[in-house]
Coordinates of C-alpha atoms in Angstrom, one line a residue:
M1 CA 18.6 -25.6 -3.5
M2 CA 20.0 -22.1 -2.7
T3 CA 18.1 -19.1 -3.9
Q4 CA 19.6 -18.0 -7.2
R5 CA 21.6 -14.8 -7.2
S6 CA 19.2 -13.1 -9.6
L7 CA 16.4 -13.3 -7.1
R8 CA 18.4 -12.0 -4.1
Y9 CA 18.5 -8.4 -2.7
H10 CA 21.9 -7.0 -3.8
I11 CA 23.9 -5.0 -1.3
G12 CA 27.1 -3.5 -2.5
I13 CA 30.0 -2.8 0.0
F14 CA 32.0 0.3 -1.0
G15 CA 34.8 2.4 0.4
K16 CA 38.4 3.4 0.0
I17 CA 41.3 1.0 0.0
N18 CA 41.8 -0.6 3.5
S19 CA 38.7 0.9 4.8
G20 CA 37.7 -2.5 6.3
K21 CA 35.3 -3.7 3.6
S22 CA 36.5 -7.3 3.5
S23 CA 36.8 -7.5 7.3
F24 CA 33.3 -6.2 7.5
L25 CA 31.9 -8.8 5.1
N26 CA 33.8 -11.7 6.8
S27 CA 32.5 -10.5 10.2
I28 CA 28.8 -10.3 9.4
T29 CA 28.8 -13.6 7.5
D30 CA 31.0 -15.4 10.0
Q31 CA 33.2 -16.7 7.1
D32 CA 36.5 -15.9 5.5
V33 CA 34.8 -14.8 2.3
S34 CA 37.2 -12.0 1.3
I35 CA 41.0 -11.9 1.7
V36 CA 42.0 -9.5 4.5
S37 CA 45.4 -7.9 4.4
S38 CA 47.2 -4.6 5.2
T39 CA 48.5 -4.7 1.6
K40 CA 46.7 -2.2 -0.5
G41 CA 44.5 -3.5 -3.4
T42 CA 43.9 -7.0 -2.0
T43 CA 40.3 -7.1 -3.4
T44 CA 40.4 -7.1 -7.2
D45 CA 37.2 -8.5 -8.7
P46 CA 33.9 -8.0 -6.8
V47 CA 33.3 -10.8 -4.3
Y48 CA 29.8 -12.1 -4.0
K49 CA 28.5 -13.8 -0.8
P50 CA 24.9 -15.0 -0.4
M51 CA 23.2 -14.9 3.0
E52 CA 19.8 -15.2 4.5
I53 CA 18.8 -12.2 6.7
H54 CA 15.6 -12.3 8.8
N55 CA 13.0 -9.7 7.7
V56 CA 15.0 -9.1 4.5
G57 CA 15.2 -12.6 3.0
P58 CA 17.9 -13.9 0.6
V59 CA 20.5 -11.3 0.0
V60 CA 23.9 -11.2 -1.7
F61 CA 26.7 -9.0 -0.4
I62 CA 29.2 -7.7 -3.0
D63 CA 32.6 -6.7 -1.7
T64 CA 34.3 -4.3 -4.1
A65 CA 37.8 -3.0 -4.7
G66 CA 38.8 0.3 -3.1
I67 CA 37.3 3.3 -4.9
D68 CA 40.7 5.1 -4.7
D69 CA 42.6 2.3 -6.3
Y70 CA 45.3 3.6 -8.6
G71 CA 47.5 2.7 -11.5
E72 CA 46.6 0.7 -14.7
L73 CA 45.2 -2.2 -12.7
G74 CA 43.5 0.2 -10.3
E75 CA 41.6 1.8 -13.2
I76 CA 40.3 -1.7 -14.2
R77 CA 39.3 -2.5 -10.7
N78 CA 37.5 0.9 -10.4
K79 CA 35.6 0.2 -13.5
K80 CA 34.4 -3.2 -12.2
S81 CA 33.5 -1.7 -8.9
N82 CA 31.4 1.0 -10.6
S83 CA 29.7 -1.6 -12.7
V84 CA 28.3 -3.1 -9.5
I85 CA 26.3 0.0 -8.7
D86 CA 23.7 -0.8 -11.4
K87 CA 23.1 -4.2 -9.8
C88 CA 22.6 -3.0 -6.2
D89 CA 19.3 -2.5 -4.4
G90 CA 21.2 -0.8 -1.6
F91 CA 24.7 0.0 -0.3
I92 CA 26.9 -0.2 2.7
Y93 CA 29.6 2.5 2.6
L94 CA 32.7 2.3 4.9
L95 CA 34.1 5.6 5.9
S96 CA 37.9 6.0 6.4
N97 CA 40.6 8.6 6.9
G98 CA 40.8 11.2 4.2
D99 CA 37.6 10.3 2.4
D100 CA 36.4 13.2 0.3
L101 CA 32.9 11.6 0.2
K102 CA 32.6 12.2 -3.6
F103 CA 31.8 8.5 -4.2
L104 CA 29.4 8.5 -1.3
K105 CA 27.5 11.3 -3.0
K106 CA 27.5 9.3 -6.2
L107 CA 25.8 6.4 -4.3
E108 CA 23.3 8.8 -2.7
D109 CA 22.3 10.2 -6.1
T110 CA 20.9 6.8 -7.0
K111 CA 18.2 7.3 -4.3
K112 CA 18.8 3.8 -3.0
P113 CA 19.1 3.1 0.8
I114 CA 22.6 3.4 2.3
I115 CA 24.1 2.4 5.6
K116 CA 27.3 4.5 6.4
V117 CA 29.7 2.6 8.6
L118 CA 32.7 4.0 10.5
S119 CA 34.7 0.8 11.1
K120 CA 37.7 -0.1 13.3
S121 CA 36.1 1.5 16.3
D122 CA 38.5 -0.5 18.6
T123 CA 41.6 1.2 17.3
K124 CA 43.5 4.2 18.8
Y125 CA 42.7 6.3 15.7
Y126 CA 39.0 6.1 16.1
S127 CA 38.5 9.4 18.0
K128 CA 40.1 11.2 15.1
L129 CA 37.8 9.5 12.7
E130 CA 34.8 10.5 14.8
E131 CA 35.8 14.1 14.6
E132 CA 36.4 13.9 10.9
F133 CA 33.0 12.5 10.2
K134 CA 31.0 14.2 12.9
E135 CA 28.6 15.6 10.3
I136 CA 27.8 12.2 8.9
D137 CA 25.0 9.9 10.3
Y138 CA 27.1 6.7 10.6
V139 CA 27.1 3.5 12.5
S140 CA 30.2 2.7 14.5
Y141 CA 31.6 -0.9 14.0
S142 CA 34.3 -3.2 14.9
S143 CA 34.7 -6.6 13.3
N144 CA 36.2 -7.8 16.6
K145 CA 33.1 -7.1 18.6
K146 CA 30.2 -9.6 18.5
D147 CA 27.7 -7.1 19.8
D148 CA 28.5 -4.9 16.8
K149 CA 27.7 -7.7 14.4
D150 CA 24.3 -8.1 16.0
K151 CA 23.8 -4.4 15.9
I152 CA 24.6 -4.1 12.2
I153 CA 22.4 -7.0 11.3
K154 CA 19.4 -5.3 12.9
I155 CA 20.2 -2.1 11.1
I156 CA 20.4 -4.0 7.8
E157 CA 17.0 -5.5 8.6
K158 CA 15.6 -2.0 9.2
T159 CA 17.2 -0.3 6.3
F160 CA 16.9 -2.8 3.5
S161 CA 13.6 -4.3 2.4
N162 CA 13.1 -7.1 -0.1
S163 CA 9.3 -6.8 0.0
N164 CA 9.1 -6.8 -3.8
E165 CA 5.5 -7.8 -4.6
I166 CA 6.3 -8.4 -8.3
T167 CA 6.2 -12.0 -9.1
I168 CA 6.8 -14.0 -12.3
T169 CA 3.1 -15.0 -12.8
G170 CA 1.5 -12.0 -11.1
D171 CA -2.2 -12.5 -10.8
L172 CA -2.4 -15.0 -13.6
V173 CA -1.9 -17.9 -11.2
K174 CA -3.8 -18.2 -8.0
E175 CA -4.3 -20.9 -5.5
N176 CA -5.8 -24.1 -7.1
S177 CA -5.0 -22.8 -10.6
T178 CA -4.0 -25.4 -13.2
V179 CA -1.1 -24.4 -15.4
I180 CA 0.3 -26.2 -18.4
L181 CA 4.0 -25.4 -19.1
V182 CA 5.1 -26.3 -22.6
M183 CA 8.9 -26.9 -22.4
P184 CA 10.6 -28.3 -25.5
Q185 CA 13.4 -30.7 -24.6
D186 CA 15.4 -29.9 -27.7
K187 CA 19.0 -28.9 -28.4
E188 CA 18.6 -25.7 -26.4
A189 CA 17.6 -27.6 -23.2
P190 CA 20.6 -28.4 -21.0
K191 CA 21.1 -32.1 -20.5
G192 CA 19.7 -33.5 -17.3
R193 CA 18.2 -30.2 -16.0
L194 CA 15.7 -27.4 -16.8
I195 CA 16.6 -23.8 -17.7
T196 CA 16.4 -21.2 -15.1
P197 CA 13.1 -19.5 -16.1
Q198 CA 11.3 -22.8 -16.1
V199 CA 12.7 -23.8 -12.7
Q200 CA 11.7 -20.4 -11.1
T201 CA 8.3 -20.4 -12.7
I202 CA 7.5 -24.0 -11.5
R203 CA 8.6 -23.2 -8.0
E204 CA 6.5 -20.1 -7.9
I205 CA 3.4 -22.0 -9.1
L206 CA 3.9 -24.6 -6.4
D207 CA 4.4 -21.8 -3.7
K208 CA 1.0 -20.4 -4.8
R209 CA -0.5 -23.8 -4.1
A210 CA -1.4 -24.3 -7.7
R211 CA -0.8 -27.2 -10.1
A212 CA 2.1 -27.2 -12.7
I213 CA 1.8 -29.7 -15.5
C214 CA 4.9 -29.9 -17.7
V215 CA 4.8 -31.2 -21.2
N216 CA 6.7 -31.3 -24.5
P217 CA 4.9 -29.6 -27.4
S218 CA 4.0 -33.0 -28.9
E219 CA 2.1 -33.9 -25.7
L220 CA 0.1 -30.7 -25.5
K221 CA -3.0 -31.6 -27.5
D222 CA -3.6 -34.9 -25.6
T223 CA -3.0 -33.1 -22.3
I224 CA -5.6 -30.4 -23.2
D225 CA -8.1 -33.1 -24.3
M226 CA -7.6 -34.9 -20.9
L227 CA -8.0 -31.8 -18.7
K228 CA -10.8 -30.2 -20.8
D229 CA -12.2 -27.3 -18.9
H230 CA -9.7 -27.4 -16.0
I231 CA -6.9 -25.4 -17.5
D232 CA -6.4 -21.8 -16.4
L233 CA -3.2 -20.9 -18.2
I234 CA -0.7 -22.2 -20.7
I235 CA 2.9 -20.9 -20.4
T236 CA 5.1 -21.9 -23.4
D237 CA 8.6 -21.5 -24.5
S238 CA 8.7 -18.6 -27.0
S239 CA 10.2 -20.8 -29.7
V240 CA 6.9 -22.7 -30.1
F241 CA 4.6 -19.7 -29.5
K242 CA 2.6 -20.1 -32.8
E243 CA 2.4 -23.9 -32.6
V244 CA 1.0 -23.8 -29.1
Y245 CA -1.4 -21.0 -30.0
D246 CA -2.8 -23.0 -33.0
I247 CA -3.5 -26.0 -30.7
K248 CA -5.0 -24.4 -27.7
P249 CA -8.7 -23.6 -27.4
E250 CA -9.6 -19.9 -27.7
C251 CA -10.9 -19.8 -24.1
I252 CA -7.6 -20.7 -22.5
K253 CA -5.2 -17.9 -21.7
M254 CA -1.6 -18.2 -23.0
T255 CA 1.7 -16.5 -22.5
S256 CA 5.4 -17.4 -22.5
F257 CA 8.2 -17.6 -20.1
S258 CA 10.0 -14.8 -21.9
V259 CA 7.0 -12.5 -21.8
L260 CA 6.4 -13.2 -18.1
F261 CA 10.1 -12.4 -17.4
S262 CA 9.9 -9.2 -19.4
K263 CA 7.4 -8.0 -16.9
F264 CA 9.0 -9.5 -13.9
K265 CA 12.5 -8.2 -14.7
G266 CA 12.0 -5.3 -17.1
D267 CA 9.8 -2.5 -18.3
I268 CA 6.9 -4.2 -20.1
D269 CA 5.3 -1.0 -21.4
Y270 CA 8.6 0.1 -23.0
F271 CA 9.1 -3.4 -24.5
L272 CA 5.6 -3.4 -26.0
E273 CA 6.1 0.1 -27.5
S274 CA 9.6 -0.6 -28.8
V275 CA 8.7 -3.8 -30.7
K276 CA 6.7 -1.6 -33.1
R277 CA 10.1 -0.4 -34.4
L278 CA 10.1 -3.6 -36.5
D279 CA 7.3 -2.0 -38.6
T280 CA 9.8 0.5 -40.1
K281 CA 13.0 0.2 -41.9
I282 CA 15.7 -1.1 -39.6
D283 CA 19.4 -1.6 -40.2
K284 CA 21.2 -2.6 -37.0
I285 CA 19.7 -4.8 -34.3
L286 CA 21.5 -5.7 -31.0
I287 CA 20.7 -9.1 -29.5
S288 CA 21.5 -8.8 -25.8
E289 CA 22.0 -12.2 -24.0
A290 CA 22.4 -12.5 -20.3
C291 CA 23.6 -16.1 -20.4
S292 CA 27.2 -17.1 -21.2
H293 CA 26.5 -20.6 -22.5
P294 CA 28.0 -21.4 -25.9
P295 CA 25.6 -20.7 -28.8
I296 CA 24.2 -23.8 -30.4
D297 CA 22.8 -24.7 -33.9
E298 CA 19.3 -23.5 -33.2
D299 CA 20.0 -20.9 -30.5
I300 CA 16.9 -18.7 -30.1
G301 CA 18.8 -15.4 -29.9
R302 CA 21.5 -16.1 -32.4
V303 CA 19.6 -18.1 -35.0
K304 CA 15.8 -18.3 -34.6
I305 CA 15.0 -14.6 -34.0
P306 CA 17.4 -13.3 -36.7
R307 CA 15.9 -15.8 -39.1
L308 CA 12.4 -14.6 -38.3
I309 CA 13.2 -10.9 -38.6
R310 CA 15.0 -11.4 -41.9
K311 CA 11.7 -12.5 -43.4
F312 CA 10.6 -8.9 -42.9
H313 CA 13.9 -7.1 -43.0
P314 CA 16.3 -9.1 -45.2
E315 CA 19.0 -6.4 -45.1
A316 CA 19.1 -6.1 -41.3
E317 CA 22.4 -6.6 -39.6
F318 CA 22.6 -8.4 -36.2
F319 CA 25.1 -7.8 -33.5
F320 CA 25.5 -9.8 -30.2
Q321 CA 26.6 -8.9 -26.7
R322 CA 26.7 -11.4 -23.9
G323 CA 26.7 -11.3 -20.1
E324 CA 27.3 -7.9 -18.7
D325 CA 28.5 -6.3 -21.9
F326 CA 26.0 -3.5 -22.8
S327 CA 28.2 -1.0 -24.6
N328 CA 27.7 1.5 -27.5
I329 CA 24.0 0.8 -27.6
E330 CA 23.5 4.1 -29.4
D331 CA 24.9 2.4 -32.5
Y332 CA 21.7 0.3 -32.9
D333 CA 18.1 0.8 -34.1
L334 CA 16.7 -1.7 -31.8
I335 CA 17.8 -3.8 -28.8
I336 CA 16.2 -7.2 -28.3
S337 CA 17.0 -8.7 -24.8
C338 CA 16.6 -12.2 -23.5
G339 CA 14.3 -12.8 -20.5
A340 CA 17.2 -11.8 -18.2
C341 CA 16.7 -14.6 -15.8
M342 CA 20.4 -14.4 -14.8
F343 CA 20.1 -10.7 -13.9
N344 CA 18.3 -9.1 -10.9
R345 CA 15.5 -6.8 -11.6
T346 CA 17.4 -3.7 -10.6
Y347 CA 20.2 -4.4 -13.0
M348 CA 17.8 -5.0 -15.9
L349 CA 15.8 -1.8 -15.2
N350 CA 19.1 0.1 -15.3
R351 CA 19.7 -1.3 -18.8
V352 CA 16.3 -0.2 -19.9
K353 CA 16.9 3.3 -18.3
K354 CA 20.1 3.6 -20.4
A355 CA 18.3 2.7 -23.6
K356 CA 15.5 5.2 -22.8
E357 CA 18.1 7.9 -22.1
K358 CA 19.6 7.3 -25.5
N359 CA 16.2 7.0 -27.2
I360 CA 17.0 3.4 -28.3
P361 CA 13.9 1.1 -28.6
M362 CA 14.3 -2.0 -26.4
T363 CA 12.2 -5.1 -26.3
N364 CA 12.7 -8.8 -25.6
Y365 CA 12.7 -12.3 -27.2
G366 CA 9.1 -13.4 -26.4
I367 CA 7.5 -10.1 -27.3
T368 CA 9.4 -10.0 -30.6
I369 CA 8.4 -13.5 -31.6
A370 CA 4.8 -13.0 -30.7
Y371 CA 4.6 -9.7 -32.6
L372 CA 6.2 -11.0 -35.8
K373 CA 4.0 -14.1 -35.7
G374 CA 0.9 -11.9 -35.3
I375 CA -0.3 -13.1 -32.0
L376 CA 1.0 -10.5 -29.5
D377 CA -2.5 -9.0 -29.1
K378 CA -3.9 -12.5 -28.5
I379 CA -1.7 -13.5 -25.6
T380 CA -2.0 -12.6 -21.9
I381 CA 0.5 -10.1 -20.6

């Protein structure tokens, strides 16, 4: 199956209206991904295109609307384009006539790698553009020249690196490890398939040449009895944290998918510190969910965690934001995020950064459940 978007290196393509962004994307991918037209404002919503690039790995290019879009719709498009910045690991910026470079400065302020491109090098206006941007270290490019495509791909390989050594299981799983994964197939489990954190974790365990044994909670005790001293780690769904802890022998390490993802995608130290906010009076709690699936009867974020917290804080109010909505966070005493398997690490860390800047404690599902059940200090992080 294709590498999921959340595990890909995100490269945003920015520039003014008709700077050649869509032509550039179509050219390097050899596909008509984005609509190309001389009509201004053709690109509205960001367009995502996955690709495999040697020495970088799985990437996703994001074609955005022109940064100088105007009018009521233009403002909406600009807002969407700006929201892409937080997701990006790097940028490609297309220079064009009359560019005041203010947006380029904004991208440079992120300290992320940028490739500056002066496109349409086969046009009669190109010499004027060269003079306009003579102080800029750019790459000349034409979507009509095959050699230029090969050149830009090599520059992408050199500029962008996806050598992120952070993995889901870290050093908890090594070659020949035996890992039991406790995965309840209840109402929350999608029919006929596994949820994303489970799939990604299983795949990583197999890539490490280790053994992954998947069980329902009801099968855990028998599985432990059969394997005896050969189990190196148990990874459980957070919803059955306490039940699994009570069953497992003390000598076997245990964690959860959510806790693993809090370290893989987020700021584990801030999450661990922030969960202590539950020890004090708390009024408003934001539950932040990356997924857009319809809530169900026993949804962990909408039902189980609020129910658990109300045992300690019966007057607490809960508020919910889904997908990319992360607004007015200063209104809350605590933010509890899901494992963010649908977000890339860069985007999730930007959310944490915003919470830190506003001095809002932020933690996640698994850490919250383990803390309130009194086992956070007994699990492996």
